[in-house]
PDB file of C-alpha atoms in Angstrom:
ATOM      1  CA  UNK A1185    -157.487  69.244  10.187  1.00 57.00           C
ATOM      2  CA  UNK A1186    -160.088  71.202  11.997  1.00 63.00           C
ATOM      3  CA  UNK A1187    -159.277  69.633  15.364  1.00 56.00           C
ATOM      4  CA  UNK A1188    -155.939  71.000  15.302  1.00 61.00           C
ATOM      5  CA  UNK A1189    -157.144  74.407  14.899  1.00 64.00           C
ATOM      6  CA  UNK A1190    -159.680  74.292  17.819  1.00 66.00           C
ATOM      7  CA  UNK A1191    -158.014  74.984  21.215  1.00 72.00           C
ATOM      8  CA  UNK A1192    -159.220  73.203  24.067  1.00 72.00           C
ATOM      9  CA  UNK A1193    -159.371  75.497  27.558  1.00 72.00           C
ATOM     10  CA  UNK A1194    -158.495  71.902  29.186  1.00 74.00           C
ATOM     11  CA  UNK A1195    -155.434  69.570  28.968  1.00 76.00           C
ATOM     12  CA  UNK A1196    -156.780  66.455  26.627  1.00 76.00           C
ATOM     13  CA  UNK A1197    -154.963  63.529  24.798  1.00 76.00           C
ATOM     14  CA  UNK A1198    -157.047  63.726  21.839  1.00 80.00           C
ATOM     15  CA  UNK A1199    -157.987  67.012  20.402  1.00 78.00           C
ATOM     16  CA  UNK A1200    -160.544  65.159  17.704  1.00 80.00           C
ATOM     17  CA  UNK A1201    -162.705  64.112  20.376  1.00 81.00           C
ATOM     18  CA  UNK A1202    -162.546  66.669  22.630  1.00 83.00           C
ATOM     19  CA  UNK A1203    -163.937  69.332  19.342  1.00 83.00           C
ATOM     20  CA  UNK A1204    -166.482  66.525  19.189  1.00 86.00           C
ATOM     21  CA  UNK A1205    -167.174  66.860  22.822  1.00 86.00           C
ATOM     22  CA  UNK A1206    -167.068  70.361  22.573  1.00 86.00           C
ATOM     23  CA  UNK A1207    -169.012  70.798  19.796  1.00 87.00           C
ATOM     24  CA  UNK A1208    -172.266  68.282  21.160  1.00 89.00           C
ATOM     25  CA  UNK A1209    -172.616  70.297  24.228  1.00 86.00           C
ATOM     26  CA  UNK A1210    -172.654  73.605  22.453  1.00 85.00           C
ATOM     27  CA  UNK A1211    -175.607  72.267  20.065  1.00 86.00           C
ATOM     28  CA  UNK A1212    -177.340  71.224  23.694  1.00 86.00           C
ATOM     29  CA  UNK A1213    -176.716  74.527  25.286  1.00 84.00           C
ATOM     30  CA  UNK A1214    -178.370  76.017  22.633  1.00 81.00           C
ATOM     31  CA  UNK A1215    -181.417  74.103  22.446  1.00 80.00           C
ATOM     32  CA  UNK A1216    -181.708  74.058  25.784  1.00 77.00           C
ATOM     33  CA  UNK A1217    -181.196  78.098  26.494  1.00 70.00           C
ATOM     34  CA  UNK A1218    -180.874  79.881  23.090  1.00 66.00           C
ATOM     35  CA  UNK A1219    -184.745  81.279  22.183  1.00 71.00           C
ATOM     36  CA  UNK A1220    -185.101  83.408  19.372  1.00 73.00           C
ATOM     37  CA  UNK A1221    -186.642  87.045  19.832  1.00 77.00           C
ATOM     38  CA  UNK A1222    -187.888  87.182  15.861  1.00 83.00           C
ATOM     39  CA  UNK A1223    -191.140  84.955  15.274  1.00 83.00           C
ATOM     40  CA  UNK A1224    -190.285  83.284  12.175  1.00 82.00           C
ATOM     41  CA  UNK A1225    -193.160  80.971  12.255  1.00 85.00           C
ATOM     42  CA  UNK A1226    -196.136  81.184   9.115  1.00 86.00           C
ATOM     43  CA  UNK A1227    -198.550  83.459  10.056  1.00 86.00           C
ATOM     44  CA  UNK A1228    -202.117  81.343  10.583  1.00 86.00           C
ATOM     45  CA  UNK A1229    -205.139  80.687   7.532  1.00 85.00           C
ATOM     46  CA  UNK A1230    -208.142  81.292   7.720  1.00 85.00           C
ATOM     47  CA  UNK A1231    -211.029  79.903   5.245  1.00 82.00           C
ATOM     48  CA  UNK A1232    -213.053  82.818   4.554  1.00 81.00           C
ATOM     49  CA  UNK A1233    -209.756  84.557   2.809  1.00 81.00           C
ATOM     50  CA  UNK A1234    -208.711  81.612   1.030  1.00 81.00           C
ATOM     51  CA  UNK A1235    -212.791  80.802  -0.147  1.00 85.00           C
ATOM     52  CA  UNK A1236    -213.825  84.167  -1.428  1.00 87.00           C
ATOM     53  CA  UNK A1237    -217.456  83.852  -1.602  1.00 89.00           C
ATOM     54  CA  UNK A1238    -218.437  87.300  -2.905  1.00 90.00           C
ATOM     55  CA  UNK A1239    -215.722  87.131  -5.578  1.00 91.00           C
ATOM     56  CA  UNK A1240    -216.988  84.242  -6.993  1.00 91.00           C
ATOM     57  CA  UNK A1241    -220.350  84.953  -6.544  1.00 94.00           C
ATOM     58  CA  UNK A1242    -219.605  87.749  -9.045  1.00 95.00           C
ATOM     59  CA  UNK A1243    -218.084  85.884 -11.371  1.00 95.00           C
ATOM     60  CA  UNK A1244    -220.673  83.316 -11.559  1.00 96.00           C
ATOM     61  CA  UNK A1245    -223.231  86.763 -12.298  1.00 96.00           C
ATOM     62  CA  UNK A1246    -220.915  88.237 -14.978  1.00 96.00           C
ATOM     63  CA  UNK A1247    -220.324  84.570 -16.338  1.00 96.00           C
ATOM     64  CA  UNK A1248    -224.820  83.876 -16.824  1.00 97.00           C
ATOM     65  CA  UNK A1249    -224.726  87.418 -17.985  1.00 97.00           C
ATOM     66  CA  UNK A1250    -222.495  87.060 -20.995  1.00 97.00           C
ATOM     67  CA  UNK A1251    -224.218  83.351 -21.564  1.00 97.00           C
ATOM     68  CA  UNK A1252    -227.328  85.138 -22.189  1.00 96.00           C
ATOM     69  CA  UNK A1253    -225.886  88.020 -24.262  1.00 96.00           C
ATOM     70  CA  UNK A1254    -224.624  84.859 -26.307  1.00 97.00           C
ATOM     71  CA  UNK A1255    -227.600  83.257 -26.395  1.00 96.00           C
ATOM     72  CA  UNK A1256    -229.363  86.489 -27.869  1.00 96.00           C
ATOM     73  CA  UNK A1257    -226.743  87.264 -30.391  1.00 95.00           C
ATOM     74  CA  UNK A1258    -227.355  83.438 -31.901  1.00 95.00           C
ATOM     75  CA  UNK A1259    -231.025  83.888 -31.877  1.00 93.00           C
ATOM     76  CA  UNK A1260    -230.682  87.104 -34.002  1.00 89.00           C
ATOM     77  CA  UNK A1261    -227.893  85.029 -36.178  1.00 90.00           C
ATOM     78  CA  UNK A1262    -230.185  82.414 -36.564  1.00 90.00           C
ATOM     79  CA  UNK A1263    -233.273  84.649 -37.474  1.00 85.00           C
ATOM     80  CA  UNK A1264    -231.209  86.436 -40.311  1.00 83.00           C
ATOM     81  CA  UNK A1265    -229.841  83.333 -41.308  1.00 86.00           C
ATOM     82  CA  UNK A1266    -233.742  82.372 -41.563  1.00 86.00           C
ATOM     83  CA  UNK A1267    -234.958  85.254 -43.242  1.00 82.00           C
ATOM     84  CA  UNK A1268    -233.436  87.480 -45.814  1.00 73.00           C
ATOM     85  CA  UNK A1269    -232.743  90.276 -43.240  1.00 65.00           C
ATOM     86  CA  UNK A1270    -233.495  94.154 -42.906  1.00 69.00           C
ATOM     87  CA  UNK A1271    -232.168  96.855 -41.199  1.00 69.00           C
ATOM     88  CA  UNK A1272    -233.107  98.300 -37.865  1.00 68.00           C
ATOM     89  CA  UNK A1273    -231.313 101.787 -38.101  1.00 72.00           C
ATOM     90  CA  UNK A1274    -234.453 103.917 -39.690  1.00 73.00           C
ATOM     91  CA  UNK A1275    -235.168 106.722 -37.130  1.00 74.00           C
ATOM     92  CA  UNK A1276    -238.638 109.010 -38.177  1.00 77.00           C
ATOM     93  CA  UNK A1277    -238.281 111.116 -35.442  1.00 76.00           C
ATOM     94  CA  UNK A1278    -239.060 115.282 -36.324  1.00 79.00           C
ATOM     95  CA  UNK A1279    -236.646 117.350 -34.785  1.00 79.00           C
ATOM     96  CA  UNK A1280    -238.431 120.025 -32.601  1.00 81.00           C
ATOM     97  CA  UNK A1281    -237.433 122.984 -31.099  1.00 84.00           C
ATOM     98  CA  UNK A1282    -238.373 123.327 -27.508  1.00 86.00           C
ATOM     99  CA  UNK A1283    -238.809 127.600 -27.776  1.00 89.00           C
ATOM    100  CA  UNK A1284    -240.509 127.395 -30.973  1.00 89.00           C
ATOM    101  CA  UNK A1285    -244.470 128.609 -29.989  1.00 91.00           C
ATOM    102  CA  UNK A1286    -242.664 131.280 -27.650  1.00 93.00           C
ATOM    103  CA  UNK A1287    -240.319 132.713 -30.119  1.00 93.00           C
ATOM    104  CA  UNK A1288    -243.697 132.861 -32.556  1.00 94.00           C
ATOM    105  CA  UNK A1289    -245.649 134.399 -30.037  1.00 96.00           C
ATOM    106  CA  UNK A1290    -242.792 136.750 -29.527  1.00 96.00           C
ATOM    107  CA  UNK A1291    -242.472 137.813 -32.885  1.00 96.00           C
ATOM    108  CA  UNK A1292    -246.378 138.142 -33.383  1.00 97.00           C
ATOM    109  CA  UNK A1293    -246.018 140.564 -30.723  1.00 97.00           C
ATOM    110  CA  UNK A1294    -243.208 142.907 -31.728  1.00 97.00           C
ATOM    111  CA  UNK A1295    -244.625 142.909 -34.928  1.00 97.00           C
ATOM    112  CA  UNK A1296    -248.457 144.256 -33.360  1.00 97.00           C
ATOM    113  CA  UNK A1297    -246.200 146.681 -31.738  1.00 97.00           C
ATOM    114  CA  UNK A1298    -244.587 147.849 -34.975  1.00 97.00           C
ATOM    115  CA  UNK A1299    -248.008 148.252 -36.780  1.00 96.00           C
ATOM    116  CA  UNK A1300    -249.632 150.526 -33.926  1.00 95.00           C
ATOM    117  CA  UNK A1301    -246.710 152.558 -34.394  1.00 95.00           C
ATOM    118  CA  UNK A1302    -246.403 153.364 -37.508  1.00 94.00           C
ATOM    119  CA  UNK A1303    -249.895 153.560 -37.405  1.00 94.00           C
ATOM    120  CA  UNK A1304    -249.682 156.741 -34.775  1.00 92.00           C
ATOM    121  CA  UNK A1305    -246.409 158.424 -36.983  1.00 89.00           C
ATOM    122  CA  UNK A1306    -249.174 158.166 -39.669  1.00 89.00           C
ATOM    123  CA  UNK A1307    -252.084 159.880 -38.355  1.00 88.00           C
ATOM    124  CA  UNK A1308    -249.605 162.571 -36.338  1.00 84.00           C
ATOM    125  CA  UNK A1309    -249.735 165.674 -37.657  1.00 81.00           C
ATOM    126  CA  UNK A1310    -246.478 168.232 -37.809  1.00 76.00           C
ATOM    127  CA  UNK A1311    -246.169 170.585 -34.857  1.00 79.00           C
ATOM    128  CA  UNK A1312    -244.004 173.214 -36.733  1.00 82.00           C
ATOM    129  CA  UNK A1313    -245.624 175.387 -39.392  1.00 86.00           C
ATOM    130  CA  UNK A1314    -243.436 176.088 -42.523  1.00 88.00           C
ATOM    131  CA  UNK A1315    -245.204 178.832 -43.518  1.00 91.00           C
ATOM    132  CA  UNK A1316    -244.418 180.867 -40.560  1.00 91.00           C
ATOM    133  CA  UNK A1317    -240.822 180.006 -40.739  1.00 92.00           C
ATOM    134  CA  UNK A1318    -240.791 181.665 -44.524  1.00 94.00           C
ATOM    135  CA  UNK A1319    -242.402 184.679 -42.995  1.00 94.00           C
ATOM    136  CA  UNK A1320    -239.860 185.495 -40.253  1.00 95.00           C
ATOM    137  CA  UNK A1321    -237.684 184.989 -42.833  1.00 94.00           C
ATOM    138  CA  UNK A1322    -238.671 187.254 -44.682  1.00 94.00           C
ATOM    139  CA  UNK A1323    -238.816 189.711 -42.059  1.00 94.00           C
ATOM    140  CA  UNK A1324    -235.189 188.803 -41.469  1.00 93.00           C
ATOM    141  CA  UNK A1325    -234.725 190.050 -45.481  1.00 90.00           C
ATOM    142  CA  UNK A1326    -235.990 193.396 -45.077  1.00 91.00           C
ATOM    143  CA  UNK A1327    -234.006 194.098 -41.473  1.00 91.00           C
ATOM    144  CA  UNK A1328    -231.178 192.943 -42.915  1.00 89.00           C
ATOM    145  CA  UNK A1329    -231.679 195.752 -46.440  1.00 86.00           C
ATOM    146  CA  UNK A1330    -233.142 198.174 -44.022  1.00 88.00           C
ATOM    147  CA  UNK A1331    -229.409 197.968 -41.617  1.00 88.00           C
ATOM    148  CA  UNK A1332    -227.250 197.009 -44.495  1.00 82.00           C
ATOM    149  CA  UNK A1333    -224.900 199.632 -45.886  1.00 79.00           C
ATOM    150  CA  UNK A1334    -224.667 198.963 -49.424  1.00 78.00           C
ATOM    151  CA  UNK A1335    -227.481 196.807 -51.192  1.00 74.00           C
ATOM    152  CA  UNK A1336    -227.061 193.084 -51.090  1.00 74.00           C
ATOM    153  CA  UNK A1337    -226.357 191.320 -54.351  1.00 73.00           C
ATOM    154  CA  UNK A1338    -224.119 194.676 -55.307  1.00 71.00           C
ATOM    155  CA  UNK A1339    -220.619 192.309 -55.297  1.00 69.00           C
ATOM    156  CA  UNK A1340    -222.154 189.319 -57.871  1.00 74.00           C
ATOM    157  CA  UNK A1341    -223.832 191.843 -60.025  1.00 74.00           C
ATOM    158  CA  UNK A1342    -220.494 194.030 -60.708  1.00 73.00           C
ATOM    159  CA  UNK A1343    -219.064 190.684 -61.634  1.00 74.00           C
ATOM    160  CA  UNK A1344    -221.488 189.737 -63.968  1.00 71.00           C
ATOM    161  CA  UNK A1345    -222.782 193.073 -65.495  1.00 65.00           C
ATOM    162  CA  UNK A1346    -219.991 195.667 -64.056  1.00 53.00           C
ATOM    163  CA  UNK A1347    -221.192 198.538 -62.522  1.00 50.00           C
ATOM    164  CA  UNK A1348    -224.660 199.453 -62.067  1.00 47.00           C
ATOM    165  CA  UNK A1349    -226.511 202.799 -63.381  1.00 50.00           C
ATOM    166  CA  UNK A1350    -227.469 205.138 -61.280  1.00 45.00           C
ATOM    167  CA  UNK A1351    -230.712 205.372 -62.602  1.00 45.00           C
ATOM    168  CA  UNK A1352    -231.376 201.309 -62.437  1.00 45.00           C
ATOM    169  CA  UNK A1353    -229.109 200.878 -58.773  1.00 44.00           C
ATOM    170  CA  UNK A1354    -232.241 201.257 -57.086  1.00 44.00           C
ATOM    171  CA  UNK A1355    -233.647 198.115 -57.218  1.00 45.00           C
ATOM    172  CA  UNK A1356    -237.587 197.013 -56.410  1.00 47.00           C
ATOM    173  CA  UNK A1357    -237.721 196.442 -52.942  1.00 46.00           C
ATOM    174  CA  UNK A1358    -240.229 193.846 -53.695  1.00 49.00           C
ATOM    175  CA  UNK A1359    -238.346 192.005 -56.441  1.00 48.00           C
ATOM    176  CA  UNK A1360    -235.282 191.982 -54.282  1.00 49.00           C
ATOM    177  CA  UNK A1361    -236.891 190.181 -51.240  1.00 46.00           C
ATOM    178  CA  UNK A1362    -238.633 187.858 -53.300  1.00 49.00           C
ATOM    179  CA  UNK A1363    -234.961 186.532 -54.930  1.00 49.00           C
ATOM    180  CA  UNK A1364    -233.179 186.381 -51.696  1.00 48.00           C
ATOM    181  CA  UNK A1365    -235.906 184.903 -50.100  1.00 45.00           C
ATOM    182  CA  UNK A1366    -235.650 182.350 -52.900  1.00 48.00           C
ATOM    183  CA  UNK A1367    -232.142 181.747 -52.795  1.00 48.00           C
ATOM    184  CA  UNK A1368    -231.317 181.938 -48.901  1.00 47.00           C
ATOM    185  CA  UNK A1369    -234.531 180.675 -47.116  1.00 45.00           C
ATOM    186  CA  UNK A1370    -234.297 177.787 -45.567  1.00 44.00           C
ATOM    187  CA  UNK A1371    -237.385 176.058 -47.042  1.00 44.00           C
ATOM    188  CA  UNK A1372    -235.623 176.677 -50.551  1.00 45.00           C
ATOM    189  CA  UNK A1373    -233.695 174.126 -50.595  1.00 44.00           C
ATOM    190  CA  UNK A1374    -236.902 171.630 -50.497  1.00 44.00           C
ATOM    191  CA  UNK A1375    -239.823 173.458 -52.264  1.00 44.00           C
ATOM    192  CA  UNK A1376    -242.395 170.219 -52.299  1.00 44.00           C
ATOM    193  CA  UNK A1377    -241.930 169.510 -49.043  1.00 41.00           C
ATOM    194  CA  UNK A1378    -242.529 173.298 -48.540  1.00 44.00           C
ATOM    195  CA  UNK A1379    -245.719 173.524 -50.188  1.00 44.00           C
ATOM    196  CA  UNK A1380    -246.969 169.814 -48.985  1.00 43.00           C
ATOM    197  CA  UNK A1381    -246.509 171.384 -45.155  1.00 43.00           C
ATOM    198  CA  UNK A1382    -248.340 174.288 -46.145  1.00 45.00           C
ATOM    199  CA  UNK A1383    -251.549 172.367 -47.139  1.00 43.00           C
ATOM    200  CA  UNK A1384    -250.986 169.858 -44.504  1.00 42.00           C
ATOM    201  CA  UNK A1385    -251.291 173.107 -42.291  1.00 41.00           C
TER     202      UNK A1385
END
């Protein structure tokens, strides 16, 4: 029924033949004119990318290599099945310290350092006399009684005792100086130390 649906351009008796006509020169135009701009052909071979000789060279490396990790592992299988065995995983290596002789040598010298030190504290002697301070202190005493208004001690003798005599408010001059030098020198407070600097002196 396809020949009735093809319309011939020319006047024809049979319409069957003339799409068979039709059709047969078309298929010769186009092998005779029709080219194709795409190149659909297979794209060429060469040997050295279907032979890969370096590849296989490798594999033929790695493939010996692992034959004669294999062929080590049986001998040591076949030793321990031999013998009765021991093991290999005793290490007597001393652990050393790389700054060891520097960090004695070091401390060796700090501590020559420390003895010639204390050796000079030792043999120093004191540059500030003790006994001289106690004098100007005393001094100090009898400027202060000599300026003072009333007599000093007057305030914690009324509390204990009350009020003084007249007779007996006169105190010893001498008496006096040698209590407050007692009680508010400086050198009171330690009186070893006091007499050690004195005969140091």
């Amino acid at each position: 029924m396809q020949h009735l649906a093809h319309p011939s351009p020319f006047p024809t008796g049979n319409q069957f033949l003339q799409q068979k006509f039709d059709k047969a020169s078309y298929d010769l135009h186009k092998r005779k004119s029709a080219v194709s701009t795409i190149n659909t052909t297979p794209p060429k071979t060469y040997g050295h990318l279907d032979l890969k000789l370096k590849k296989q060279k490798l594999e033929e490396e790695r493939t010996l290599r692992i034959q004669q990790e294999n062929n080590m592992l049986m001998e040591k299988i076949s030793h321990i099945m031999r013998t009765t065995g021991g093991v290999d995983n005793r290490n007597n290596y001393d652990k050393k310290s790389l700054g060891k002789e520097k960090r004695q040598l070091e401390s060796l010298r700090i501590t020559e350092e420390n003895q010639m030190i204390l050796f000079r504290l030792s043999q120093c002697r004191p540059h500030y006399n003790v006994r001289s301070w106690h004098d100007d202190w005393l001094k100090t005493l009898k400027l202060m009684d000599s300026i003072a208004h009333y007599p000093r001690g007057r305030a914690k003798m009324q509390k204990g005792q009350g009020k003084p005599d007249k007779g007996s408010s006169c105190w010893d001059k001498g008496q006096k100086i040698n209590t407050d030098a007692t009680t508010h020198s400086p050198a009171s407070n330690n009186t070893n130390a006091t007499t050690t600097s004195g005969e140091m002196k």
